[in-house]
Short mmCIF file of C-alpha atoms and ligand atoms in Angstrom, two decimals:
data_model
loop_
_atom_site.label_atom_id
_atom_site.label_comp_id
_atom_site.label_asym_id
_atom_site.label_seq_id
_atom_site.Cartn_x
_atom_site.Cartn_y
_atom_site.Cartn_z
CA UNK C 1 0.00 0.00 0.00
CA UNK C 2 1.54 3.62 -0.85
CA UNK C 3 0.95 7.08 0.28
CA UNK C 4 -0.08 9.76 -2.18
CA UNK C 5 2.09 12.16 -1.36
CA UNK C 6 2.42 15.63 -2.72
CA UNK C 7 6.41 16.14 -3.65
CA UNK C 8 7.15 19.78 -5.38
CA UNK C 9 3.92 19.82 -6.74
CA UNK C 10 3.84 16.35 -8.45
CA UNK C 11 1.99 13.60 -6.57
CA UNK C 12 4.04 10.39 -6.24
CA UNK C 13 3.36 7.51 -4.37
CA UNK C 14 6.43 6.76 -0.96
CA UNK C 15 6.06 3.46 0.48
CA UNK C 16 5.04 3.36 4.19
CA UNK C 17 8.13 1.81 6.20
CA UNK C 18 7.25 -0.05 9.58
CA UNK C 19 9.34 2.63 11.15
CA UNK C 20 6.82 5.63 10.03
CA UNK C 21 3.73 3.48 10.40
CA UNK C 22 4.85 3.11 13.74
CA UNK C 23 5.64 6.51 14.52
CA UNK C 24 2.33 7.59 13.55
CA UNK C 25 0.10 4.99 15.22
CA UNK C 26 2.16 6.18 18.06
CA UNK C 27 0.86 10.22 17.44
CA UNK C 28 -2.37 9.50 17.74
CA UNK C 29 -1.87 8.16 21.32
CA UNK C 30 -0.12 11.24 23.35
CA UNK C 31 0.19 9.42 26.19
CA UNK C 32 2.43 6.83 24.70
CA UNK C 33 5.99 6.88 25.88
CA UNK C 34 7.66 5.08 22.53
CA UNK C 35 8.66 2.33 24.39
CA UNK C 36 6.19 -0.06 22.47
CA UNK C 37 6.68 1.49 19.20
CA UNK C 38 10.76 0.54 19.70
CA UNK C 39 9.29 -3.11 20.79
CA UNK C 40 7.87 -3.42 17.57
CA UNK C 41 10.70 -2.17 15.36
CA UNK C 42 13.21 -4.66 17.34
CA UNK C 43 10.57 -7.22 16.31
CA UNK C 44 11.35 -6.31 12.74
CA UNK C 45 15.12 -6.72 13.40
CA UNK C 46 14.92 -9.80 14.96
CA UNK C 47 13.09 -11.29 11.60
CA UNK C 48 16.30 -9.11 9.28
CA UNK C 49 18.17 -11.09 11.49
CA UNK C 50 16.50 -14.71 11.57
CA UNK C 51 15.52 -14.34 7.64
CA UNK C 52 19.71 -13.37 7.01
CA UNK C 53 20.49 -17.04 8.38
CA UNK C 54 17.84 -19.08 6.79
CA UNK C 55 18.23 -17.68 3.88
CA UNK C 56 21.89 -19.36 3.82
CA UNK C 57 21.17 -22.62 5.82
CA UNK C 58 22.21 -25.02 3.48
CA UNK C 59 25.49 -23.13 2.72
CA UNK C 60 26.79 -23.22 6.35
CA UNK C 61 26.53 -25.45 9.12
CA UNK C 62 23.25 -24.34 10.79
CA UNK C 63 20.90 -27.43 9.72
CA UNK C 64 19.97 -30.51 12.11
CA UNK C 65 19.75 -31.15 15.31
CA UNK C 66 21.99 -29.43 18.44
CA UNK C 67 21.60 -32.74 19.80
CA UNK C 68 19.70 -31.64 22.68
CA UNK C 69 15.79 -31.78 24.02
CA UNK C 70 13.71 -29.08 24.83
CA UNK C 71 11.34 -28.90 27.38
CA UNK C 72 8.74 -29.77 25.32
CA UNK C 73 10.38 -33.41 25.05
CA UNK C 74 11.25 -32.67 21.14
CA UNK C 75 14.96 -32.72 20.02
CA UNK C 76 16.33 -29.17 18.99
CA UNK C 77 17.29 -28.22 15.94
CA UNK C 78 20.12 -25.62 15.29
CA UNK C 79 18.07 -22.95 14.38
CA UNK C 80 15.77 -23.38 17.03
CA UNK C 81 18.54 -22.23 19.19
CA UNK C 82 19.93 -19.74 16.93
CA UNK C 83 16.42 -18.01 16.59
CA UNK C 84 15.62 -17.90 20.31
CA UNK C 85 19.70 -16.80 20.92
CA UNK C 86 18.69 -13.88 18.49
CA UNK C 87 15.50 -12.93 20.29
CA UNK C 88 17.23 -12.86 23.65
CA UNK C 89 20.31 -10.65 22.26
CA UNK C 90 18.22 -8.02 20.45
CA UNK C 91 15.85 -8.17 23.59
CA UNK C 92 17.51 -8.51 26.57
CA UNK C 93 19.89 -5.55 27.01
CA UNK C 94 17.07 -3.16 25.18
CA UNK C 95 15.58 -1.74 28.27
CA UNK C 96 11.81 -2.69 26.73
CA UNK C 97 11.44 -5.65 28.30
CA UNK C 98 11.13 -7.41 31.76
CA UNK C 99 10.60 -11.16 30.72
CA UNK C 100 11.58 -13.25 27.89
CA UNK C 101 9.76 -16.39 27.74
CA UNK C 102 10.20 -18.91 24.90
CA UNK C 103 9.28 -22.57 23.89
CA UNK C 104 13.19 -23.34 23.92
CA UNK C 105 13.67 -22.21 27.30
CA UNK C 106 12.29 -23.72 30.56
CA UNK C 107 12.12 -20.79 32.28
CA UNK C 108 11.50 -17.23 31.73
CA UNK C 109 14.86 -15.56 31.56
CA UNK C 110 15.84 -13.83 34.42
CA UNK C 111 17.43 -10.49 33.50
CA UNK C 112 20.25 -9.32 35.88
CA UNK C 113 19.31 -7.13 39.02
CA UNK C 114 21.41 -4.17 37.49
CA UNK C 115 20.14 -4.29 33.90
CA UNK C 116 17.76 -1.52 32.15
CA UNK C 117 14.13 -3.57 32.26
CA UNK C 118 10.80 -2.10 30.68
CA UNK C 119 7.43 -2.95 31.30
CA UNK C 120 6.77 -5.47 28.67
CA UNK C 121 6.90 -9.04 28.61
CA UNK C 122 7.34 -10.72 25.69
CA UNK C 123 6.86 -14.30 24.93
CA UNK C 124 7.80 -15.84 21.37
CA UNK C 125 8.04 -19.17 19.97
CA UNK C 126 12.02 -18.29 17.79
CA UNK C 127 11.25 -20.88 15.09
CA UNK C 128 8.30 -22.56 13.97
CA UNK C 129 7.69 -25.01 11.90
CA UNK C 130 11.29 -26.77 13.05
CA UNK C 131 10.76 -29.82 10.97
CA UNK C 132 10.77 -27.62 7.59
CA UNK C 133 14.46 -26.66 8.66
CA UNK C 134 16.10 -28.93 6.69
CA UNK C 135 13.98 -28.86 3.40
CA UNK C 136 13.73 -25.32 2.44
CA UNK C 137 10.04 -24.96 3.83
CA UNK C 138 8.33 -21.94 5.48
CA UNK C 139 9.35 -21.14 8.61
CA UNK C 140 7.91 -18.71 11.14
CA UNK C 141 7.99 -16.92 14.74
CA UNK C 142 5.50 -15.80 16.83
CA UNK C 143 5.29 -13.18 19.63
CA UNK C 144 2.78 -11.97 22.18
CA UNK C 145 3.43 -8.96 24.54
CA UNK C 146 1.76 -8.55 27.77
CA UNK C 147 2.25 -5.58 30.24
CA UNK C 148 3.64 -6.11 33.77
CA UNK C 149 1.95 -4.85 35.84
CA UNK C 150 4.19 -4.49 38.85
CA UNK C 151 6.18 -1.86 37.52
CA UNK C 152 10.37 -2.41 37.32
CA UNK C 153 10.24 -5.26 39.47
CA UNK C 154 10.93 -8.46 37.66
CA UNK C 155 7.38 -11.02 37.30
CA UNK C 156 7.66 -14.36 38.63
CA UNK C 157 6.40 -16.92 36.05
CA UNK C 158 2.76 -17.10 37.55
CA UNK C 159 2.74 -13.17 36.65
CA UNK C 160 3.04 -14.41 32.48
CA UNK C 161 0.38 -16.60 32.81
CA UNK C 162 -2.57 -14.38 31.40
CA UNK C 163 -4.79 -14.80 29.34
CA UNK C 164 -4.66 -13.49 25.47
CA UNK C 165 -7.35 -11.11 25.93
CA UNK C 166 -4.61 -9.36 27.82
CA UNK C 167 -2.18 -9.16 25.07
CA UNK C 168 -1.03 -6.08 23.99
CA UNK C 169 0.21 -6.73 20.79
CA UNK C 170 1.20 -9.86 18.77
CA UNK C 171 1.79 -11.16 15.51
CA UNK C 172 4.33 -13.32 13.62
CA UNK C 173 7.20 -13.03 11.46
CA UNK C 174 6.94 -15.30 8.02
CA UNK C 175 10.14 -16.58 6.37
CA UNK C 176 8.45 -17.92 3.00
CA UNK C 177 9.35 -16.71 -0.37
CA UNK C 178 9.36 -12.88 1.52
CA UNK C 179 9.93 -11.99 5.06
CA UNK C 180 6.75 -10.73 6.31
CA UNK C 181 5.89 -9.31 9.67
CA UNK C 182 2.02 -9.31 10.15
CA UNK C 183 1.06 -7.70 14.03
CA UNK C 184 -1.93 -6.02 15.61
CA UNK C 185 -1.76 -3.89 18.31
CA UNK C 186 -5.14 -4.65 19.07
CA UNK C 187 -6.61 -2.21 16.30
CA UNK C 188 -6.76 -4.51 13.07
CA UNK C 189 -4.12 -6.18 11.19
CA UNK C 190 -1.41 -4.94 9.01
CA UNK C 191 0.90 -6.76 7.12
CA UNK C 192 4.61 -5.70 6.33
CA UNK C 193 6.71 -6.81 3.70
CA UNK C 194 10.82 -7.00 4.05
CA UNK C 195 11.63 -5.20 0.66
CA UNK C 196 15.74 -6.93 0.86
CA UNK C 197 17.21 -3.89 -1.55
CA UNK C 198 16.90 -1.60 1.05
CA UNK C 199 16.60 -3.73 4.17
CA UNK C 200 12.88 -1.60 5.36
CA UNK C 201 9.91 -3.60 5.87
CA UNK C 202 7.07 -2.12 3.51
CA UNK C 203 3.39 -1.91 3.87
CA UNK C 204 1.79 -4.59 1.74
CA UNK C 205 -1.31 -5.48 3.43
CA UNK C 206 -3.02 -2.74 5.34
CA UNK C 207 -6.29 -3.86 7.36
CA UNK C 208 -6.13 -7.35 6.85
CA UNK C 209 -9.93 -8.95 6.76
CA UNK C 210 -10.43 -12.67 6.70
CA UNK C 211 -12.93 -14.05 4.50
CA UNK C 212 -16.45 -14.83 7.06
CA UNK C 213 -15.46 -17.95 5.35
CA UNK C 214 -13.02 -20.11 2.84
CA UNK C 215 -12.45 -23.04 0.48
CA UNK C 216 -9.31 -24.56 2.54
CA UNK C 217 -8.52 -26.56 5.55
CA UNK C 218 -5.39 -27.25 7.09
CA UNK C 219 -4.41 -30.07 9.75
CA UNK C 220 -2.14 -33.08 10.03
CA UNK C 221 -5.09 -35.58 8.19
CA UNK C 222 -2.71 -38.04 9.33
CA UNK C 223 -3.97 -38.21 12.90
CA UNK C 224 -7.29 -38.51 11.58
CA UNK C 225 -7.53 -42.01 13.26
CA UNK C 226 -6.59 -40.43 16.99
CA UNK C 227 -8.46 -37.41 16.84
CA UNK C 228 -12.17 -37.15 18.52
CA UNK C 229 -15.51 -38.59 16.79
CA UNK C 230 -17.08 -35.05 16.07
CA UNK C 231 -13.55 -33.65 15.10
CA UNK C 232 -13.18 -36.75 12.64
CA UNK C 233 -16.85 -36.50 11.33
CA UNK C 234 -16.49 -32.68 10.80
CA UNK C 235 -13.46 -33.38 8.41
CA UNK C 236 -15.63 -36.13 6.64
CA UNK C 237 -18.14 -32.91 6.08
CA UNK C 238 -15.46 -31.07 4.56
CA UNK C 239 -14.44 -33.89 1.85
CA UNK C 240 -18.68 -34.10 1.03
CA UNK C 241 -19.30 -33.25 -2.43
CA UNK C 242 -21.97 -30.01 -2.32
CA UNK C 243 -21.72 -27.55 -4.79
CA UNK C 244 -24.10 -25.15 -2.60
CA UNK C 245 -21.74 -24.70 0.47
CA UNK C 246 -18.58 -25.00 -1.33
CA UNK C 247 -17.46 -28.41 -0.35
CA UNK C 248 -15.49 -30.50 -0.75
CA UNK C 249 -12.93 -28.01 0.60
CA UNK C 250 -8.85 -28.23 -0.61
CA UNK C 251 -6.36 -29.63 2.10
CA UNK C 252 -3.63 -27.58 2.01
CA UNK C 253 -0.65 -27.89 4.86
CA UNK C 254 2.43 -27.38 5.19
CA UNK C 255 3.76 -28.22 8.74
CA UNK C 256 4.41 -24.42 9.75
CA UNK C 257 1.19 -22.90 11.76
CA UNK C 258 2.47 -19.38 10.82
CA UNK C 259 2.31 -20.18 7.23
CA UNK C 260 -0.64 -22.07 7.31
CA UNK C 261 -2.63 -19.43 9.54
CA UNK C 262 -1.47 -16.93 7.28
CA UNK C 263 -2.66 -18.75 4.07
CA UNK C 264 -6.06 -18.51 6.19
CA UNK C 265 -5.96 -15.00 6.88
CA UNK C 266 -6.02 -14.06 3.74
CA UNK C 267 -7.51 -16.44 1.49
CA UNK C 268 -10.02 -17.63 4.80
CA UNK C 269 -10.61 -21.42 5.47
CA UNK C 270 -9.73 -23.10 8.83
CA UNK C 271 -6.66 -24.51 10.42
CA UNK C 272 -6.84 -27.02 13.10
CA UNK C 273 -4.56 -29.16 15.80
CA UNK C 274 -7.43 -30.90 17.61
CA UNK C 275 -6.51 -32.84 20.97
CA UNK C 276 -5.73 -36.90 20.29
CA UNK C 277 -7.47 -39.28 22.02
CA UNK C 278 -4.13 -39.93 24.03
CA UNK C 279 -3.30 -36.57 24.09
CA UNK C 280 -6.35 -34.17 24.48
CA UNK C 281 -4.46 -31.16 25.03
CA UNK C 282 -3.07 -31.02 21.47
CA UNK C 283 -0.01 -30.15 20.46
CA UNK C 284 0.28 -26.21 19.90
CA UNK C 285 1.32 -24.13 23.18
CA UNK C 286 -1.06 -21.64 24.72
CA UNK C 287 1.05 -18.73 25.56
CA UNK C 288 3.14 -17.90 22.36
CA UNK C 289 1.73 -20.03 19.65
CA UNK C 290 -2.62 -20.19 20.21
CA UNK C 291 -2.80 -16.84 21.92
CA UNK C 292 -0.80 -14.60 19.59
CA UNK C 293 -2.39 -16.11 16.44
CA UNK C 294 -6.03 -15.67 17.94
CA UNK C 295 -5.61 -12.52 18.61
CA UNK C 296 -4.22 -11.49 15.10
CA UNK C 297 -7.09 -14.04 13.45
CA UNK C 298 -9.62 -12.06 15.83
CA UNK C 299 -8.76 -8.68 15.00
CA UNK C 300 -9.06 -9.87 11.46
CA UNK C 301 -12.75 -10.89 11.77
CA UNK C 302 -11.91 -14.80 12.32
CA UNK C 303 -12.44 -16.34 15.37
CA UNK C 304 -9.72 -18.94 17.70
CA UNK C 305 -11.23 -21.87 19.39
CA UNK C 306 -9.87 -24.79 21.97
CA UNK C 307 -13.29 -26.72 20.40
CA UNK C 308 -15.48 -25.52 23.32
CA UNK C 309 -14.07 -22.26 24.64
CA UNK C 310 -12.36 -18.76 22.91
CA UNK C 311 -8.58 -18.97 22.69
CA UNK C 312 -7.84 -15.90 24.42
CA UNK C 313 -10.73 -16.86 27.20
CA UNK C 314 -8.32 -20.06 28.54
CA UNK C 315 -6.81 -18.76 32.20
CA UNK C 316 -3.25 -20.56 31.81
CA UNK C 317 -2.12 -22.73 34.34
CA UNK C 318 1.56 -23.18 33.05
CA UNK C 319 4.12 -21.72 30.95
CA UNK C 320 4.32 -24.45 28.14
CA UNK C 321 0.71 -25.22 28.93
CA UNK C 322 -0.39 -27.47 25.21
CA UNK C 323 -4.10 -26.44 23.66
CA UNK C 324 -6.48 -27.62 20.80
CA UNK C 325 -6.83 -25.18 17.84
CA UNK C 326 -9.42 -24.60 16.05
CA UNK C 327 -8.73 -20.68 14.07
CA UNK C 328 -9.64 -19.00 10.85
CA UNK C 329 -13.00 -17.75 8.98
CA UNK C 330 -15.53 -17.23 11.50
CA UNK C 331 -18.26 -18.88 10.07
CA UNK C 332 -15.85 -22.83 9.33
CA UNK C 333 -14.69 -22.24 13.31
CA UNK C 334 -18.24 -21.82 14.56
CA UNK C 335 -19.12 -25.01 12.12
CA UNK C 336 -16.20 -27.12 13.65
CA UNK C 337 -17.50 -26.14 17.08
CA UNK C 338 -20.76 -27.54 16.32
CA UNK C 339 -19.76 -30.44 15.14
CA UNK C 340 -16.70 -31.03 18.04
CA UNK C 341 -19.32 -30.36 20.47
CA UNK C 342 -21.83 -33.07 19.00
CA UNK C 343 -24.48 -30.46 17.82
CA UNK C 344 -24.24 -31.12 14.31
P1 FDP K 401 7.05 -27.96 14.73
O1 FDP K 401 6.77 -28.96 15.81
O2 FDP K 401 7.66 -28.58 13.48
O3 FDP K 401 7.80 -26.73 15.22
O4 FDP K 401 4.92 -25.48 16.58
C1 FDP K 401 4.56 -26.75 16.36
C2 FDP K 401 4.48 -27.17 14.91
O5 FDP K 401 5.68 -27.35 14.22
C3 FDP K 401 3.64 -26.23 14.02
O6 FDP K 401 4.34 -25.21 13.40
C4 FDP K 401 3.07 -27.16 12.99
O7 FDP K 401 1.87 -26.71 12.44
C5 FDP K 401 2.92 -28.44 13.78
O8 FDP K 401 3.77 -28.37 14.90
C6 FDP K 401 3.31 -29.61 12.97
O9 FDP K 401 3.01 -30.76 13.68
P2 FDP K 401 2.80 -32.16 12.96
O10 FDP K 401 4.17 -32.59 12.53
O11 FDP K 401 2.22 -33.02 13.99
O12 FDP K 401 1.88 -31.92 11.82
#
């Protein structure tokens, strides 16, 4: 999207950087002290940053496994740690934050007693889509801010456990065939693209709307034997022949939730990780992978469900607390729903 902008006289269009986006969201709130608008640009370098090693990952030695386990039981890649490593060094001496929480660490980090800390804590999955590493597959991050409320002392975990209808901000970054960074600040959607010449990210999707509803699902088909009946029979609707409701719909995944939300987001549809019958929590995390992605689906139009409740209505109970989701066009969530909660 470009600005007509009057220049001597002539009226040529100037692309709208994240920086002066920023800076003017910021003006019309005079009470803002720039401290978020600063968040949001070191968001952007953290994805220059990420984006400059993936894009040579099969030229250096930054592929497979560290030969470690994360908390979450699953064994860690080498850009899993690089990613978080990058959050953490572009966040932690920036004075913004207060906590830095991630799926590769166990705890949050603790910043040291004499370091400058800010009133945001920010909680970010570095890399996902890990298993598309090592085949030149979309990658993403994700990030959700919260405010601390306790001022410059430093939260305890149980202080990041909120729920997503406190978030702040939150968005992703998308390493596809572009870098995008797509965030809401809680007023609508915007979508950035990294223009490389220049090294700016660029407006390219202002006010993001998802469709009320799509032509696409997206889920891991083969768990279709462990997953719930109603989940199960609601993909069985989707794969009916029926011209009038637009079915059957196209399966489309590719193993990355950022890249297959954002598929949704704009084209609408619905992605889901239902719980297993041995694992009815799921798979996706609550705090920086479900919550962030509601809220940006949300503030598009869509809607984020566990199956029975909202997303961003869960009260979290642990850090690397695991969720059912259920997120896209409003109108294929609230037809999942139905059918997950054995009223259809
Ligand atoms: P991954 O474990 O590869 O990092 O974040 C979890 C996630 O990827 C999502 O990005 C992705 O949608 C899902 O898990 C893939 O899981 P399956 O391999 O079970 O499909």
């Amino acid at each position: 999207m470009f600005f007509q902008e009057a220049v001597k006289g002539a009226m040529t269009t100037f692309p709208v950087t994240l920086s002066r986006f920023i800076i003017e969201q910021q003006a019309v709130h005079p009470e803002a002290t720039g401290e978020f608008s600063v968040l949001l640009t070191q968001i952007g370098l953290v994805g220059k940053l990420i984006a400059h090693d993936l894009r040579r990952a099969g030229l250096i030695n930054i592929l497979g496994t560290t030969g470690e386990v994360n908390v979450q039981g699953e064994a860690v890649k080498k850009l899993d740690e690089l990613a978080n490593d990058t959050f953490v060094r572009v966040f932690q001496h920036s004075g913004l934050v207060c906590a830095l929480a991630s799926e590769e660490m166990e705890k949050p980090l603790q910043l040291p007693q004499h370091w400058p800390r800010g009133k945001y804590m920010l909680l970010f999955d570095p890399l996902d889509g890990s298993s598309n590493t090592d085949v030149n597959m979309p990658l993403g991050s994700i990030f959700s801010v919260l405010r601390h409320k306790g001022g410059d002392r430093a939260p305890v975990e149980a202080e990041l456990l909120r729920n997503g209808a406190e978030q702040v901000a939150a968005g992703y970054l998308l390493f596809g065939s572009s870098t995008m960074l797509v965030f809401t600040v809680g007023q609508g959607v915007h979508g950035f693209t990294l223009e490389p010449a220049i090294g700016e990210y660029l407006l390219s999707h202002q006010n993001i709307r998802i469709p009320k509803k799509g032509k696409v699902y997206a889920a891991n088909e083969g768990n279709y034997h462990r997953w719930p009946v109603g989940t199960r029979r609601y993909f069985d609707y989707l794969k009916e022949q029926d011209k009038a409701t637009g079915r059957p719909y196209s399966g489309r995944y590719c193993g990355c939730l950022v890249a297959d939300v954002h598929r949704v987001l704009l084209g609408g549809g619905i992605y889901l990780y239902p719980g297993e019958s041995d694992k009815p929590e799921g798979k996706l995390r609550l705090l920086y992978e479900a919550n962030p992605l509601a809220m940006v689906v949300e503030q598009a139009g869509g809607a984020a469900s566990t199956g029975s409740d909202r997303i961003m209505a869960v009260q979290p109970t642990a850090l690397h607390q695991r969720i059912p989701l259920i997120i896209g066009s409003a109108d294929d969530v609230h037809r999942a729903e139905s059918y997950i909660q054995g009223r259809a």
